[in-house]
Every structure is written in C-alpha cells, then in structure tokens.
mmCIF file of C-alpha atoms in Angstrom:
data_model
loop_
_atom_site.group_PDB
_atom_site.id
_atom_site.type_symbol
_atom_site.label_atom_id
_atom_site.label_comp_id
_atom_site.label_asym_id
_atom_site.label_seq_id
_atom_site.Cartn_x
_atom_site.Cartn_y
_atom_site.Cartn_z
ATOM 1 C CA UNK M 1 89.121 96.953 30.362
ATOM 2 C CA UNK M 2 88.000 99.157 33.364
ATOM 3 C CA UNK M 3 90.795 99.466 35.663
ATOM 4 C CA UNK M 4 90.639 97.519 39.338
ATOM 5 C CA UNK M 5 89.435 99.563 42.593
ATOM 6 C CA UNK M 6 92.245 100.004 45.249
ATOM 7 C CA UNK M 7 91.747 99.093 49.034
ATOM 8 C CA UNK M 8 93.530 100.736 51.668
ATOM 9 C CA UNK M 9 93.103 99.941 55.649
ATOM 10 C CA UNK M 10 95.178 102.204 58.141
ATOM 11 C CA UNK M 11 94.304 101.160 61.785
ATOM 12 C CA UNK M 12 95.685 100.627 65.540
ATOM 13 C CA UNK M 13 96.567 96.598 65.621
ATOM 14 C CA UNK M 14 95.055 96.027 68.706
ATOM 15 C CA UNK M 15 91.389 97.140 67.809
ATOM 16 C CA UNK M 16 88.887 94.426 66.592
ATOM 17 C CA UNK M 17 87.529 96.758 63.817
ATOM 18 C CA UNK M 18 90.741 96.701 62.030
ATOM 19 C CA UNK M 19 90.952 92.832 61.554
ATOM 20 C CA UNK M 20 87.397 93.375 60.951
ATOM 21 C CA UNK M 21 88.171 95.855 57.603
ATOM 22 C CA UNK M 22 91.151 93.924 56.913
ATOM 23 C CA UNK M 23 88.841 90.769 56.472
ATOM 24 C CA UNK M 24 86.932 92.521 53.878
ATOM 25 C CA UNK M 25 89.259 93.697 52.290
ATOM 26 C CA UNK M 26 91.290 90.127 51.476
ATOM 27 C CA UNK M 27 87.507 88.703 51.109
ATOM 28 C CA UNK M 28 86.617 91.007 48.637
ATOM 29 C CA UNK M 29 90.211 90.261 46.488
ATOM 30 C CA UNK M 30 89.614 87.029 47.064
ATOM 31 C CA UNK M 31 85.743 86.743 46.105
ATOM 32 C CA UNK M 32 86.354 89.095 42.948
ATOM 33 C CA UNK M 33 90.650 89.048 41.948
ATOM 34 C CA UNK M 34 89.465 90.483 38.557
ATOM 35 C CA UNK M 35 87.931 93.812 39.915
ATOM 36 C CA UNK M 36 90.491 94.657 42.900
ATOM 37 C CA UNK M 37 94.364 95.098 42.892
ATOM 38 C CA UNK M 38 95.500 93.304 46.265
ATOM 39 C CA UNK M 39 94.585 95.430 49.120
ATOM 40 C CA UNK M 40 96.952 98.206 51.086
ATOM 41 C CA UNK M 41 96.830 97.051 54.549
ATOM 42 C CA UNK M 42 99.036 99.088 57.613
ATOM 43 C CA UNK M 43 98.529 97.892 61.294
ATOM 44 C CA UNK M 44 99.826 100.555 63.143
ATOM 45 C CA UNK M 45 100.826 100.933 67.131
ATOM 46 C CA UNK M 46 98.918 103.239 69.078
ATOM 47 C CA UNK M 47 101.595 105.986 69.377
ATOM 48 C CA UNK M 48 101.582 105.857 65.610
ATOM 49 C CA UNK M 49 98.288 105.438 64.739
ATOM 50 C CA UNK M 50 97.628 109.068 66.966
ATOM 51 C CA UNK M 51 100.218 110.763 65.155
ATOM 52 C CA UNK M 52 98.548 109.306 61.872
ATOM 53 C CA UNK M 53 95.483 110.296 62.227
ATOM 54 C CA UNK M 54 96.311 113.993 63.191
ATOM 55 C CA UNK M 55 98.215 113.865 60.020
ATOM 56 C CA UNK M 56 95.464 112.972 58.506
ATOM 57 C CA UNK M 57 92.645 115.207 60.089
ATOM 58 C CA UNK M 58 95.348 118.333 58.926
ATOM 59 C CA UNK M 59 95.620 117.180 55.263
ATOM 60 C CA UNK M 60 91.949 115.986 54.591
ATOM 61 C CA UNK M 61 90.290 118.396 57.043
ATOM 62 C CA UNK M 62 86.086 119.384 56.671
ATOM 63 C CA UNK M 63 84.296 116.585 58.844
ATOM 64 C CA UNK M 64 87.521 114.629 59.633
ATOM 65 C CA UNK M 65 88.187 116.712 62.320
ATOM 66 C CA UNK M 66 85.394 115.100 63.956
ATOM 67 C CA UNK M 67 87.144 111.488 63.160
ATOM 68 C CA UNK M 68 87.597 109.771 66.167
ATOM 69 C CA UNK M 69 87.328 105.476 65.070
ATOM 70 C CA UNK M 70 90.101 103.697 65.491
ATOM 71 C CA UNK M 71 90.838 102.974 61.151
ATOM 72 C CA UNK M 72 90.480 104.516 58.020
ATOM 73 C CA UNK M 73 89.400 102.643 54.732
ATOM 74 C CA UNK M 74 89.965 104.246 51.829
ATOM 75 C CA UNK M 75 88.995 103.098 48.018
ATOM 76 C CA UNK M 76 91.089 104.622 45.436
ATOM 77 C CA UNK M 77 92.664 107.412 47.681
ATOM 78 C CA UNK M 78 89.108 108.759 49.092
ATOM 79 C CA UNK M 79 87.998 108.005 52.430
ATOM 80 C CA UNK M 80 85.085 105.342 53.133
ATOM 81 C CA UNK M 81 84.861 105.810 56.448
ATOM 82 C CA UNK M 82 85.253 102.840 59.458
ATOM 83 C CA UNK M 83 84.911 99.417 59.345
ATOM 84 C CA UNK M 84 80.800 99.952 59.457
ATOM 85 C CA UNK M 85 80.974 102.498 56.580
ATOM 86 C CA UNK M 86 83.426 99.982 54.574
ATOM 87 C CA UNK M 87 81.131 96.947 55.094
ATOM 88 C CA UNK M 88 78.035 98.596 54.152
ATOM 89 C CA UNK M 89 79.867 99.882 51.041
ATOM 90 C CA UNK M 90 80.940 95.789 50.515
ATOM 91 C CA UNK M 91 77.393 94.845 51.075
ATOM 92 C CA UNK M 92 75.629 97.885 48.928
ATOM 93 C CA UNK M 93 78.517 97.593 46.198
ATOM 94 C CA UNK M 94 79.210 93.934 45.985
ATOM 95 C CA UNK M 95 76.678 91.983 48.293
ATOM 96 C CA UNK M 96 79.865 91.037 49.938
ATOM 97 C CA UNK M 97 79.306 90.498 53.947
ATOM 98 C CA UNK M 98 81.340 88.856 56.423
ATOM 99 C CA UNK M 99 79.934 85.396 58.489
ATOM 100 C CA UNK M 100 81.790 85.167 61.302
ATOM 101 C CA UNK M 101 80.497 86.387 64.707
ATOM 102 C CA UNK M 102 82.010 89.381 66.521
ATOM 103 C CA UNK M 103 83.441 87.508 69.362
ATOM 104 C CA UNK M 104 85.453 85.751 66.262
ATOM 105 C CA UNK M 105 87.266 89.225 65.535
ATOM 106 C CA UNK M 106 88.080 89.620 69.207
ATOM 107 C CA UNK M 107 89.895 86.466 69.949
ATOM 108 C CA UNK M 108 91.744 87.401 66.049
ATOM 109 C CA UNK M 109 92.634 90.499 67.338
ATOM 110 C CA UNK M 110 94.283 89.295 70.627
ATOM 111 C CA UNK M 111 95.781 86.226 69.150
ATOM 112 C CA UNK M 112 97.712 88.567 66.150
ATOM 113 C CA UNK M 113 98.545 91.992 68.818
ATOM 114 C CA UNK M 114 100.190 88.696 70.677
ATOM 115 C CA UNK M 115 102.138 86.974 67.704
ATOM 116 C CA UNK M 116 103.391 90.785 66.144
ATOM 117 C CA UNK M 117 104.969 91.621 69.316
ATOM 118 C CA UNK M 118 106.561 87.714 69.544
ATOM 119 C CA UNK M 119 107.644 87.907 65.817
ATOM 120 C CA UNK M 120 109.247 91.332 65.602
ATOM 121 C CA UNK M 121 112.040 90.147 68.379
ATOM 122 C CA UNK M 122 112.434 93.001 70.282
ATOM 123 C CA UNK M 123 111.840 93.181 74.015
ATOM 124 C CA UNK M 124 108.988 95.155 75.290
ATOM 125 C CA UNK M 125 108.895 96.833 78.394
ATOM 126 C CA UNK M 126 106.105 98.802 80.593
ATOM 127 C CA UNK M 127 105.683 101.894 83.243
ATOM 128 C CA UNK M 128 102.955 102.850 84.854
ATOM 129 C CA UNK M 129 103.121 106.446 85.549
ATOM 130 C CA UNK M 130 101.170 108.372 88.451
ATOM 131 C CA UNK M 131 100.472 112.111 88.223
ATOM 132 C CA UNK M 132 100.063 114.377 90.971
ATOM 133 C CA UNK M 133 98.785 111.153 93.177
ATOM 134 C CA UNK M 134 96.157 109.841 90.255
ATOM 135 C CA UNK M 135 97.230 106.861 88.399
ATOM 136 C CA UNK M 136 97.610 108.109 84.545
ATOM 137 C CA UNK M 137 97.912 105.023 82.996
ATOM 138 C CA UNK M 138 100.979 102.868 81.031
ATOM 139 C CA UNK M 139 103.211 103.727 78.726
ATOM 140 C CA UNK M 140 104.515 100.380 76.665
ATOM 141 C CA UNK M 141 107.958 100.619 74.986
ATOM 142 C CA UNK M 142 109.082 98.569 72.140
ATOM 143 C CA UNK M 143 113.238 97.906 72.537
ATOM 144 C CA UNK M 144 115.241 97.790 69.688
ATOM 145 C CA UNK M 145 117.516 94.990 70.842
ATOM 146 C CA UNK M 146 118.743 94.022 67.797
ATOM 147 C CA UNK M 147 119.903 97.639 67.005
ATOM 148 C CA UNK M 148 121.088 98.464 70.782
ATOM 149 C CA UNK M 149 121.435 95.080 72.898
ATOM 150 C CA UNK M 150 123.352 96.784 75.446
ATOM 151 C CA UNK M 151 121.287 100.004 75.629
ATOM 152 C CA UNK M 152 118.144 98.079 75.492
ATOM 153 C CA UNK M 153 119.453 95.549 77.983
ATOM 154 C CA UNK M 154 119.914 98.085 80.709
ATOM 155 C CA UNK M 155 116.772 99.839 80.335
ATOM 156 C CA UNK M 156 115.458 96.391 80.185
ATOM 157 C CA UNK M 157 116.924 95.479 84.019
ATOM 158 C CA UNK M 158 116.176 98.876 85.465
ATOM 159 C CA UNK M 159 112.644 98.525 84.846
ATOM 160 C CA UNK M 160 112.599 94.786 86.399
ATOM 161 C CA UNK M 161 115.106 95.720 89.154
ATOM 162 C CA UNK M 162 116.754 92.468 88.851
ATOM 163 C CA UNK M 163 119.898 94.014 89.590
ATOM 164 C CA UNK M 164 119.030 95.146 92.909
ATOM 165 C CA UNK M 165 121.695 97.611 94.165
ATOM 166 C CA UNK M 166 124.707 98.950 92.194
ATOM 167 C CA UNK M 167 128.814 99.026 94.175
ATOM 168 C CA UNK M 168 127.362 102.128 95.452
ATOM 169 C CA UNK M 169 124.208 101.396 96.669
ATOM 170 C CA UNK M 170 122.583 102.840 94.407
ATOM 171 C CA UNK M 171 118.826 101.198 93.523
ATOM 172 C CA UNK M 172 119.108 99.971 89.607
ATOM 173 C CA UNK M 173 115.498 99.964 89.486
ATOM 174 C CA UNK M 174 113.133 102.828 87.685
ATOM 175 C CA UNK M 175 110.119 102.513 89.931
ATOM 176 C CA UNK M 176 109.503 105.389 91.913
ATOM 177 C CA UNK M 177 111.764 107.406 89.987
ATOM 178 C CA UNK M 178 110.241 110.382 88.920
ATOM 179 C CA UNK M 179 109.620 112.653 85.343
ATOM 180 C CA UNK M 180 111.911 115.589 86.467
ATOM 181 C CA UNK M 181 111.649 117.067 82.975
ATOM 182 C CA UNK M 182 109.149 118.534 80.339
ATOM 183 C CA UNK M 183 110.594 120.465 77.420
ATOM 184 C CA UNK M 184 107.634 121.585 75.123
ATOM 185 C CA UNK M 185 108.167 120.819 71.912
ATOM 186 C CA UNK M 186 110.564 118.998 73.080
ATOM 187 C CA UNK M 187 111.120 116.078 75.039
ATOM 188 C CA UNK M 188 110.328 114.539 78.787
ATOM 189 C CA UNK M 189 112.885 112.977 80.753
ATOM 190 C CA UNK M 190 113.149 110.685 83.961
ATOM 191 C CA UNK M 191 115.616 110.788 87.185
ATOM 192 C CA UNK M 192 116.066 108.971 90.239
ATOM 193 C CA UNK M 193 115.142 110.995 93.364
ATOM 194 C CA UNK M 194 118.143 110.039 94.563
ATOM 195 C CA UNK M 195 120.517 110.925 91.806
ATOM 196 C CA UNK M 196 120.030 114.829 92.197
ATOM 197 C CA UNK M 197 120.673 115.173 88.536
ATOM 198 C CA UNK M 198 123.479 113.205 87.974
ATOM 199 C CA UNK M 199 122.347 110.603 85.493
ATOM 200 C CA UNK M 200 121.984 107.968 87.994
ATOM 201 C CA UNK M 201 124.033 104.280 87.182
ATOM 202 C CA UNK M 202 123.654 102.226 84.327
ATOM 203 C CA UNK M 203 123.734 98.250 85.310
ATOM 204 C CA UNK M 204 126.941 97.847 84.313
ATOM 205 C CA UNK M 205 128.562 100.620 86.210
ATOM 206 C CA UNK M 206 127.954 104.465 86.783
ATOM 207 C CA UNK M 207 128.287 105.198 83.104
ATOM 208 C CA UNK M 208 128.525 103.093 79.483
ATOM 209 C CA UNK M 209 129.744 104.042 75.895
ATOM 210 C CA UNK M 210 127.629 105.209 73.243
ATOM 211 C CA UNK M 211 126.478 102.050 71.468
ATOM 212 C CA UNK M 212 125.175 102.814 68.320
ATOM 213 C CA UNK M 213 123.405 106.058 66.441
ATOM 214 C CA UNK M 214 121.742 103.828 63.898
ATOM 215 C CA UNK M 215 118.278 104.506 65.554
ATOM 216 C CA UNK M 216 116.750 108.073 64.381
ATOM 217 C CA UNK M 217 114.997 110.674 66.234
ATOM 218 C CA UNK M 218 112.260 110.807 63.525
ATOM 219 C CA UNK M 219 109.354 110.973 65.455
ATOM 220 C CA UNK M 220 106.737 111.427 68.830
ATOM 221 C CA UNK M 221 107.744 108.641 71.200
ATOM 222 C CA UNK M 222 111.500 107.751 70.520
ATOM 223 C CA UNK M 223 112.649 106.426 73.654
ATOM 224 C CA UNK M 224 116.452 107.350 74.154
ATOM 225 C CA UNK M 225 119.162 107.858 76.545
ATOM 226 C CA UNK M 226 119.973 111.206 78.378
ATOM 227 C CA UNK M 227 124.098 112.005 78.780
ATOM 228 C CA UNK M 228 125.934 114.484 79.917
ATOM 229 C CA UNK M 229 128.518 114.305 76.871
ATOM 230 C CA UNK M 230 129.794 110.947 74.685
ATOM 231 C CA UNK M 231 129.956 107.922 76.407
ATOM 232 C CA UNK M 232 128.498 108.703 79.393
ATOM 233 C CA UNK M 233 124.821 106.820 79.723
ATOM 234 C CA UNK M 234 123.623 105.848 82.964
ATOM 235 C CA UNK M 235 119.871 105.799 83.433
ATOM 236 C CA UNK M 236 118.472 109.113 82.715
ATOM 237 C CA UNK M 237 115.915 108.697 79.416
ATOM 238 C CA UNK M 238 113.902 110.939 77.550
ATOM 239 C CA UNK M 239 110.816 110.365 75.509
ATOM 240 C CA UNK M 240 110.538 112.562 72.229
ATOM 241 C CA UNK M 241 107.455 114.703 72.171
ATOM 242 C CA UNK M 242 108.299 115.481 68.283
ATOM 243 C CA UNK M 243 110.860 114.843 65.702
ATOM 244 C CA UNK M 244 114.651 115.709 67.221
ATOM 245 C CA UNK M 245 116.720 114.978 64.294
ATOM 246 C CA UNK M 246 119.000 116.807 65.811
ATOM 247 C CA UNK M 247 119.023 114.414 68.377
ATOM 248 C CA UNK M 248 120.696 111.988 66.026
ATOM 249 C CA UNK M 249 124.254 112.196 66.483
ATOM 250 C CA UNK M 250 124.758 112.930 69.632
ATOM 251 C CA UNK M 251 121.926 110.686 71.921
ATOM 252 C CA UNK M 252 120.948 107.100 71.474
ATOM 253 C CA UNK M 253 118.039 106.027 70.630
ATOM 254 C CA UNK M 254 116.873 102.900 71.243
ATOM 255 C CA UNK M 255 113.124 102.384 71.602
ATOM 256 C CA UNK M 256 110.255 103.966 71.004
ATOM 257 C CA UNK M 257 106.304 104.305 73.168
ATOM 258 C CA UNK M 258 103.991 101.957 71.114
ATOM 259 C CA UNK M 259 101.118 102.419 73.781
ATOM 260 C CA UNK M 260 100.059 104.972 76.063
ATOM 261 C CA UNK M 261 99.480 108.245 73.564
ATOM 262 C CA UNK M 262 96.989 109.369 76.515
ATOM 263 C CA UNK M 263 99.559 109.193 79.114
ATOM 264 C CA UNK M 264 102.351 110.774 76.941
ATOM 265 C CA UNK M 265 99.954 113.496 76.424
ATOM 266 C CA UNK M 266 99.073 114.012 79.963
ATOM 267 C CA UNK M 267 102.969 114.017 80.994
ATOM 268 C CA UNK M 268 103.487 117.121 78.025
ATOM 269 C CA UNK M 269 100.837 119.402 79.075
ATOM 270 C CA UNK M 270 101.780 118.895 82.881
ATOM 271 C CA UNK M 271 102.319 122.578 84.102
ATOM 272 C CA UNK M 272 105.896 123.419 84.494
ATOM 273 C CA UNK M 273 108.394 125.927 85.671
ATOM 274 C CA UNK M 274 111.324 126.141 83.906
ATOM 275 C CA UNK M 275 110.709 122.872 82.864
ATOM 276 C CA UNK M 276 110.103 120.973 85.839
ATOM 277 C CA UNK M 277 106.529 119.681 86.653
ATOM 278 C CA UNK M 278 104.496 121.642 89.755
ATOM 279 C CA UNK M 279 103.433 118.369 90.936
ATOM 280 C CA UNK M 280 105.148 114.282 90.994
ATOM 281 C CA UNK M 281 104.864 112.638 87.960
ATOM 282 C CA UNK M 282 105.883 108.969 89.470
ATOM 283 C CA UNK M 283 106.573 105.942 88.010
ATOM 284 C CA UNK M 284 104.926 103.454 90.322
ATOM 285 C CA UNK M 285 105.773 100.054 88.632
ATOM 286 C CA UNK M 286 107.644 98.764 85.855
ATOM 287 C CA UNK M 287 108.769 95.586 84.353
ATOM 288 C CA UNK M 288 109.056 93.195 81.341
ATOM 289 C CA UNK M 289 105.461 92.473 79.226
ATOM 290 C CA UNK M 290 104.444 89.159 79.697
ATOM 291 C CA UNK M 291 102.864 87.832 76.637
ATOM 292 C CA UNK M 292 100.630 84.884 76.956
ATOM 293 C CA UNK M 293 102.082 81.629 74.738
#
C-alpha cells in the first residue's frame, strides 16, 4: 500500500493566502482521506512568521533567498511554493480546485485574525512609534495576563493612561515617551522624558515586586520589564532584538511584539552612540486593541 503524501502550511494568520492554502489542504484530506495523512497546519504572528522565514531562507537557501510570500506549503518535507504554486499542484495533481470567490477568503481571514486574538485571553496592546519626525508604523503586543496579571496590567494602563497622574505627579501614560535605548544584538528599551533614567512609576506606586520568571527570553520580540535590581519595576521596558536567555532569571517577561517586524527593524538599525539613538524615536499614541464583536 503506497504510503499517504504529507501537507504542511506555515503562514502569517492575518494574510488571505494562508486560509487560502489551508483550505486546500483540509479539502484535499477531505476529498481523498485514503491518499493524505491529516494536514500540518501553523498560523503564525507576524513577528514570528519573519523570524521563520529567515530560518528558513538560511537552512533551505538557492532561490529561497528570493522568497518573499507570505506562506510556505510543503508536501512531504519539500517546498511547493505559495498558495498559487500549491493550488496549481492540487489542480495538476488531483483536479482538486477551490469554489469560493476571493472576497470569501478575505472576510475568513478577518473573521479568524479576530476570534484567535479573542480566544487566546490575553490582552493586546498597541504603540505607534515615530522616528526622527516620520511616523514608522505600530508595534502590537500580545500580554501574557494569565502568566503576569500584575505586570501585564500595568503596562496595560500606561499605554491607555487611565491612571492619569501618579502621588508625584508623575504622567502614568507611555505616549510621548521616548526609545532611549538600542543595544545591538541586544535589546531596545523605552523611558519617560521626564524620568531622566530612573525607571519612571509603575501604577501602583514608584516600584513593584518581581511577579513571576515563568515567561522565557527565547526569542526576537519578548516584551519585558527593565529594573534596576529585584523588585524594583516601574515602567521602563525593553523589547528583545534576539534570544536573552540570560535574561531569564533576573527580568520579567511578560509579552511579546506579534505585529510590527518593520518597525522593530527600523528602531534596531537606528544609528546610535553609545547606545542612544541620534534622533527621537517617539511613541505618539498608545492604547488597548479594540477588536470588533
């Protein structure tokens, strides 16, 4: 008995073409069970799908280099290409094509991004970030408030503001606060112009404890809190631009960036000296992601 072919889609969630791949992939399991073990399927963020597919440019390299959709498909461990390459295959192959109407694979694609960011629980959070005077774009975190709900909760408010001024007068609010910091290699890190390198106040007082180390340092885009030793967060962050493992034990992590690879890029090859950008990097709004019901 021949053995069954194996499907694999890798692709950013929020991109049409991968419901698109992922359709033909279930249809073609479902249209012939007896010739296809049950499909690998991986939506990925966009943070993650970048790092993937540079990952995957270095290990399968020749004309992959050139890759630039926004999925892989793969049959039995060998690359097929996008979701145009996999569907001619499907036709070619298996007369296999799909019906439904591209505007069909839009509205899928909205309605699921939508519903995966409701289901996983966490809160997610966005900054828009200016540099040198041009708008750069947003970067979109994902907060782990399961892990952290105290951590997450105050990055939460000092993005929204809600708090409005700490005992101090202080503003509890990240916009207009500036990315003070880029370590290459490293990480990039935001402070209040006021705070002159303090740490700034947390909303429940200049400083809170150290809630939890559970979250790792493992990759690009872990979202954590700066300190100045243990127990001592206030509202300095940092952004990973790389795994920190050593990180782990001694910062807490508590998010990560799930959009805005482009603007995380931008921020890392800012020019520095001795680690501080030539020119503002500004974060002109922030707030809570409102997702539509």
């Amino acid at each position: 008995m021949p053995s069954k072919s194996h499907i694999e889609i890798v692709g950013l969630i929020k991109e049409s073409p991968f419901h698109v791949a992922k359709s033909i992939a279930q249809g073609l399991k479902q249209k012939f069970p007896e010739a296809f073990l049950r499909p690998s399927i991986q939506a990925l963020f966009e943070l993650d799908w970048d790092t993937y597919l540079c990952e995957k440019k270095r290990e399968l390299r020749g004309e992959v280099w050139q890759y630039s959709s926004s999925l892989m498909c793969f049959l039995n461990g060998s690359l097929l290409g996008d979701e145009k390459d996999f569907a001619g295959w499907a036709k070619t192959h298996w007369d296999f094509a799909l019906t439904r109407p591209p505007a069909f694979y839009e509205a899928l694609t909205e309605d699921y991004y939508t519903k995966h960011l409701q289901n996983s629980g966490h809160q997610f959070v966005f900054m828009d970030i200016e540099i040198a005077g041009e708008a750069a774009g947003r970067l979109l975190f994902e907060l782990f408030s399961d892990i952290c709900p105290k951590t997450s909760e105050n990055f939460k408010e000092l993005c929204t503001g809600e708090r409005g001024l700490s005992q101090s007068g202080f503003p509890l609010c990240y916009k207009g606060s500036l990315i003070h910091r880029v370590v290459p290699n490293g990480w990039v890190q935001d402070i209040y112009p006021e705070s002159k390198g303090d740490g700034g106040e947390s909303v429940y007082g200049p400083t809170f404890e150290d809630e939890s180390f559970a979250v790792p340092h493992s990759k690009r885009g872990a979202l954590g809190m700066a300190n100045k030793g243990s127990h001592s967060n206030g509202s300095q962050f940092y952004i990973t631009l790389q795994p920190a493992t050593w990180m782990d034990r001694t910062y807490v992590a508590f998010g990560q960036v799930v959009e805005g690879a482009d603007v995380l890029k931008r921020l890392e090859e800012v020019q520095t000296c001795n680690e501080r950008p030539n020119y503002e990097c500004r974060v002109t709004d922030c707030g809570v992601l409102k997702l539509q019901e």
